[in-house]
Amino acid sequence: MHVFERITTLHDFLETKGKQKNTIGFVPTMGALHEGHLALMRRAKAENDILVVSIFVNPLQFNNPDDLLRYPRTIENDLKLLETIPCDVVFMPSTDEMYPTPETTVYDFGKLEQVMEGAFRKGHFNGVAIVVRKLFEIVKPNKAYFGEKDFQQLAIIQKMVQDHNIPIEIVSCDIVREADGLAMSSRNVRLNETERAIAPQIFKTLTDAALKKQELSPESMREYAEKQLKKIDLFDVEYVEIADETQLQRLKNWEDTDHARIFVALQLGNVRLIDNLRIF
Ligand code: AMP
């Protein structure tokens, strides 16, 4: 496994590999790796000649400075896990390496960024787009792998790739969950015992709500899920939305889309959790 901290050395390495007509599968991460990340990597490894993983906690996508400060960093363990895939190339740049000069790029994702995470985390998706675009330019992968855990992020990246004619295939991967249903997340390690015990209620509520499609309109289902979550004292619910999977706009009638999804974001103690589920 080759580990690079500098763009130039990574470039040199990948150029040589590229000349041998290898395909590159890329998985961008912020580290604190768990089984959800590893599933993306195994798939990328299986579908390409070379697996490149980046680990970079991107300050530009944190709207809350405390969240950035408290973001878990477990680099030694991450490298051990990456060896097990096995990963071919790890890119772990410093902030100065990624942003030698202040970033001023402003993306416009229209309606897609005006809802849910975009509405509650101002500037978040602009920061995501800036770093992912830069990483794409550095790594030049054939395919890049993203988790549906961050469903809106996936939609934003798809749009960025389309709008800017970036010749990279975006591959979306299923959410990996703990045995009790909690979506895996780097932030889960920050939950205390009580919070961890109650956290699976998020997925349980989403599944219960989704099963009521025959009897409830999208808005009634949304209200039902919100009410269930608000009954739990420790949950500070930010939003519950039911939207179509392409535009991510609030759904009025089930007939308006083939693929609806329920989304939730809430604060549990000082940890912010998100989850979503397709409604069949
Ligand atoms: P992060 O390190 O949180 O930026 O995540 C890196 C990538 O892993 C993103 O594409 C996430 O959507 C994906 N990811 C994180 N958690 C999960 C999960 N539980 N299941 C599937 N993908 C995930």
PDB file of N, CA and C in Angstrom, residues 62-97:
ATOM      1  N   PHE A  62     -17.545  22.015   6.973  1.00  0.00           N
ATOM      2  CA  PHE A  62     -18.082  22.065   8.334  1.00  0.00           C
ATOM      3  C   PHE A  62     -18.650  23.459   8.594  1.00  0.00           C
ATOM      4  N   ASN A  63     -19.955  23.518   8.819  1.00  0.00           N
ATOM      5  CA  ASN A  63     -20.557  24.818   9.129  1.00  0.00           C
ATOM      6  C   ASN A  63     -20.430  25.116  10.621  1.00  0.00           C
ATOM      7  N   ASN A  64     -20.137  24.041  11.403  1.00  0.00           N
ATOM      8  CA  ASN A  64     -20.046  24.198  12.841  1.00  0.00           C
ATOM      9  C   ASN A  64     -18.605  23.916  13.287  1.00  0.00           C
ATOM     10  N   PRO A  65     -17.875  24.942  13.764  1.00  0.00           N
ATOM     11  CA  PRO A  65     -16.459  24.766  14.105  1.00  0.00           C
ATOM     12  C   PRO A  65     -16.228  23.693  15.179  1.00  0.00           C
ATOM     13  N   ASP A  66     -17.199  23.545  16.101  1.00  0.00           N
ATOM     14  CA  ASP A  66     -17.096  22.527  17.149  1.00  0.00           C
ATOM     15  C   ASP A  66     -17.121  21.125  16.574  1.00  0.00           C
ATOM     16  N   ASP A  67     -17.976  20.945  15.569  1.00  0.00           N
ATOM     17  CA  ASP A  67     -18.118  19.650  14.906  1.00  0.00           C
ATOM     18  C   ASP A  67     -16.783  19.274  14.245  1.00  0.00           C
ATOM     19  N   LEU A  68     -16.146  20.265  13.629  1.00  0.00           N
ATOM     20  CA  LEU A  68     -14.843  20.035  12.982  1.00  0.00           C
ATOM     21  C   LEU A  68     -13.802  19.632  14.027  1.00  0.00           C
ATOM     22  N   LEU A  69     -13.804  20.356  15.132  1.00  0.00           N
ATOM     23  CA  LEU A  69     -12.837  20.107  16.210  1.00  0.00           C
ATOM     24  C   LEU A  69     -13.003  18.710  16.793  1.00  0.00           C
ATOM     25  N   ARG A  70     -14.272  18.311  16.941  1.00  0.00           N
ATOM     26  CA  ARG A  70     -14.559  17.024  17.595  1.00  0.00           C
ATOM     27  C   ARG A  70     -14.623  15.855  16.610  1.00  0.00           C
ATOM     28  N   TYR A  71     -14.412  16.129  15.313  1.00  0.00           N
ATOM     29  CA  TYR A  71     -14.525  15.044  14.342  1.00  0.00           C
ATOM     30  C   TYR A  71     -13.472  13.982  14.663  1.00  0.00           C
ATOM     31  N   PRO A  72     -13.885  12.683  14.778  1.00  0.00           N
ATOM     32  CA  PRO A  72     -12.914  11.656  15.183  1.00  0.00           C
ATOM     33  C   PRO A  72     -11.775  11.477  14.174  1.00  0.00           C
ATOM     34  N   ARG A  73     -10.572  11.349  14.689  1.00  0.00           N
ATOM     35  CA  ARG A  73      -9.401  11.116  13.824  1.00  0.00           C
ATOM     36  C   ARG A  73      -8.667   9.876  14.330  1.00  0.00           C
ATOM     37  N   THR A  74      -8.620   8.836  13.504  1.00  0.00           N
ATOM     38  CA  THR A  74      -8.073   7.548  13.947  1.00  0.00           C
ATOM     39  C   THR A  74      -7.139   6.992  12.870  1.00  0.00           C
ATOM     40  N   ILE A  75      -6.177   7.802  12.469  1.00  0.00           N
ATOM     41  CA  ILE A  75      -5.414   7.490  11.257  1.00  0.00           C
ATOM     42  C   ILE A  75      -4.671   6.142  11.310  1.00  0.00           C
ATOM     43  N   GLU A  76      -4.094   5.814  12.495  1.00  0.00           N
ATOM     44  CA  GLU A  76      -3.333   4.545  12.556  1.00  0.00           C
ATOM     45  C   GLU A  76      -4.243   3.351  12.299  1.00  0.00           C
ATOM     46  N   ASN A  77      -5.399   3.372  12.961  1.00  0.00           N
ATOM     47  CA  ASN A  77      -6.366   2.294  12.763  1.00  0.00           C
ATOM     48  C   ASN A  77      -6.884   2.284  11.313  1.00  0.00           C
ATOM     49  N   ASP A  78      -7.106   3.486  10.756  1.00  0.00           N
ATOM     50  CA  ASP A  78      -7.580   3.589   9.364  1.00  0.00           C
ATOM     51  C   ASP A  78      -6.606   2.879   8.416  1.00  0.00           C
ATOM     52  N   LEU A  79      -5.303   3.145   8.617  1.00  0.00           N
ATOM     53  CA  LEU A  79      -4.305   2.558   7.712  1.00  0.00           C
ATOM     54  C   LEU A  79      -4.297   1.030   7.833  1.00  0.00           C
ATOM     55  N   LYS A  80      -4.489   0.559   9.069  1.00  0.00           N
ATOM     56  CA  LYS A  80      -4.555  -0.903   9.274  1.00  0.00           C
ATOM     57  C   LYS A  80      -5.753  -1.490   8.524  1.00  0.00           C
ATOM     58  N   LEU A  81      -6.904  -0.836   8.639  1.00  0.00           N
ATOM     59  CA  LEU A  81      -8.111  -1.327   7.947  1.00  0.00           C
ATOM     60  C   LEU A  81      -7.918  -1.298   6.435  1.00  0.00           C
ATOM     61  N   LEU A  82      -7.255  -0.248   5.948  1.00  0.00           N
ATOM     62  CA  LEU A  82      -7.049  -0.122   4.501  1.00  0.00           C
ATOM     63  C   LEU A  82      -6.172  -1.250   3.968  1.00  0.00           C
ATOM     64  N   GLU A  83      -5.202  -1.686   4.787  1.00  0.00           N
ATOM     65  CA  GLU A  83      -4.339  -2.816   4.388  1.00  0.00           C
ATOM     66  C   GLU A  83      -5.174  -4.079   4.164  1.00  0.00           C
ATOM     67  N   THR A  84      -6.270  -4.225   4.939  1.00  0.00           N
ATOM     68  CA  THR A  84      -7.068  -5.453   4.848  1.00  0.00           C
ATOM     69  C   THR A  84      -7.877  -5.538   3.542  1.00  0.00           C
ATOM     70  N   ILE A  85      -8.099  -4.399   2.877  1.00  0.00           N
ATOM     71  CA  ILE A  85      -8.978  -4.443   1.672  1.00  0.00           C
ATOM     72  C   ILE A  85      -8.401  -5.337   0.561  1.00  0.00           C
ATOM     73  N   PRO A  86      -7.197  -5.274   0.065  1.00  0.00           N
ATOM     74  CA  PRO A  86      -6.178  -4.287   0.376  1.00  0.00           C
ATOM     75  C   PRO A  86      -6.293  -3.060  -0.556  1.00  0.00           C
ATOM     76  N   CYS A  87      -6.074  -1.892   0.038  1.00  0.00           N
ATOM     77  CA  CYS A  87      -6.087  -0.643  -0.726  1.00  0.00           C
ATOM     78  C   CYS A  87      -4.718  -0.468  -1.393  1.00  0.00           C
ATOM     79  N   ASP A  88      -4.707   0.082  -2.613  1.00  0.00           N
ATOM     80  CA  ASP A  88      -3.429   0.263  -3.309  1.00  0.00           C
ATOM     81  C   ASP A  88      -2.771   1.593  -2.964  1.00  0.00           C
ATOM     82  N   VAL A  89      -3.597   2.652  -2.952  1.00  0.00           N
ATOM     83  CA  VAL A  89      -3.038   3.994  -2.753  1.00  0.00           C
ATOM     84  C   VAL A  89      -3.888   4.778  -1.756  1.00  0.00           C
ATOM     85  N   VAL A  90      -3.217   5.366  -0.759  1.00  0.00           N
ATOM     86  CA  VAL A  90      -3.906   6.243   0.188  1.00  0.00           C
ATOM     87  C   VAL A  90      -3.369   7.656  -0.020  1.00  0.00           C
ATOM     88  N   PHE A  91      -4.296   8.606  -0.144  1.00  0.00           N
ATOM     89  CA  PHE A  91      -3.888  10.011  -0.269  1.00  0.00           C
ATOM     90  C   PHE A  91      -4.389  10.737   0.962  1.00  0.00           C
ATOM     91  N   MET A  92      -3.446  11.246   1.775  1.00  0.00           N
ATOM     92  CA  MET A  92      -3.867  11.956   2.990  1.00  0.00           C
ATOM     93  C   MET A  92      -3.133  13.303   3.088  1.00  0.00           C
ATOM     94  N   PRO A  93      -3.673  14.269   2.357  1.00  0.00           N
ATOM     95  CA  PRO A  93      -3.012  15.580   2.299  1.00  0.00           C
ATOM     96  C   PRO A  93      -3.277  16.425   3.546  1.00  0.00           C
ATOM     97  N   SER A  94      -2.417  17.404   3.776  1.00  0.00           N
ATOM     98  CA  SER A  94      -2.680  18.397   4.830  1.00  0.00           C
ATOM     99  C   SER A  94      -3.659  19.430   4.268  1.00  0.00           C
ATOM    100  N   THR A  95      -4.185  20.272   5.145  1.00  0.00           N
ATOM    101  CA  THR A  95      -5.091  21.335   4.682  1.00  0.00           C
ATOM    102  C   THR A  95      -4.343  22.301   3.752  1.00  0.00           C
ATOM    103  N   ASP A  96      -3.081  22.599   4.082  1.00  0.00           N
ATOM    104  CA  ASP A  96      -2.300  23.511   3.231  1.00  0.00           C
ATOM    105  C   ASP A  96      -2.058  22.917   1.847  1.00  0.00           C
ATOM    106  N   GLU A  97      -1.878  21.621   1.816  1.00  0.00           N
ATOM    107  CA  GLU A  97      -1.644  20.962   0.518  1.00  0.00           C
ATOM    108  C   GLU A  97      -2.897  21.087  -0.364  1.00  0.00           C
TER     109      GLU A  97
END
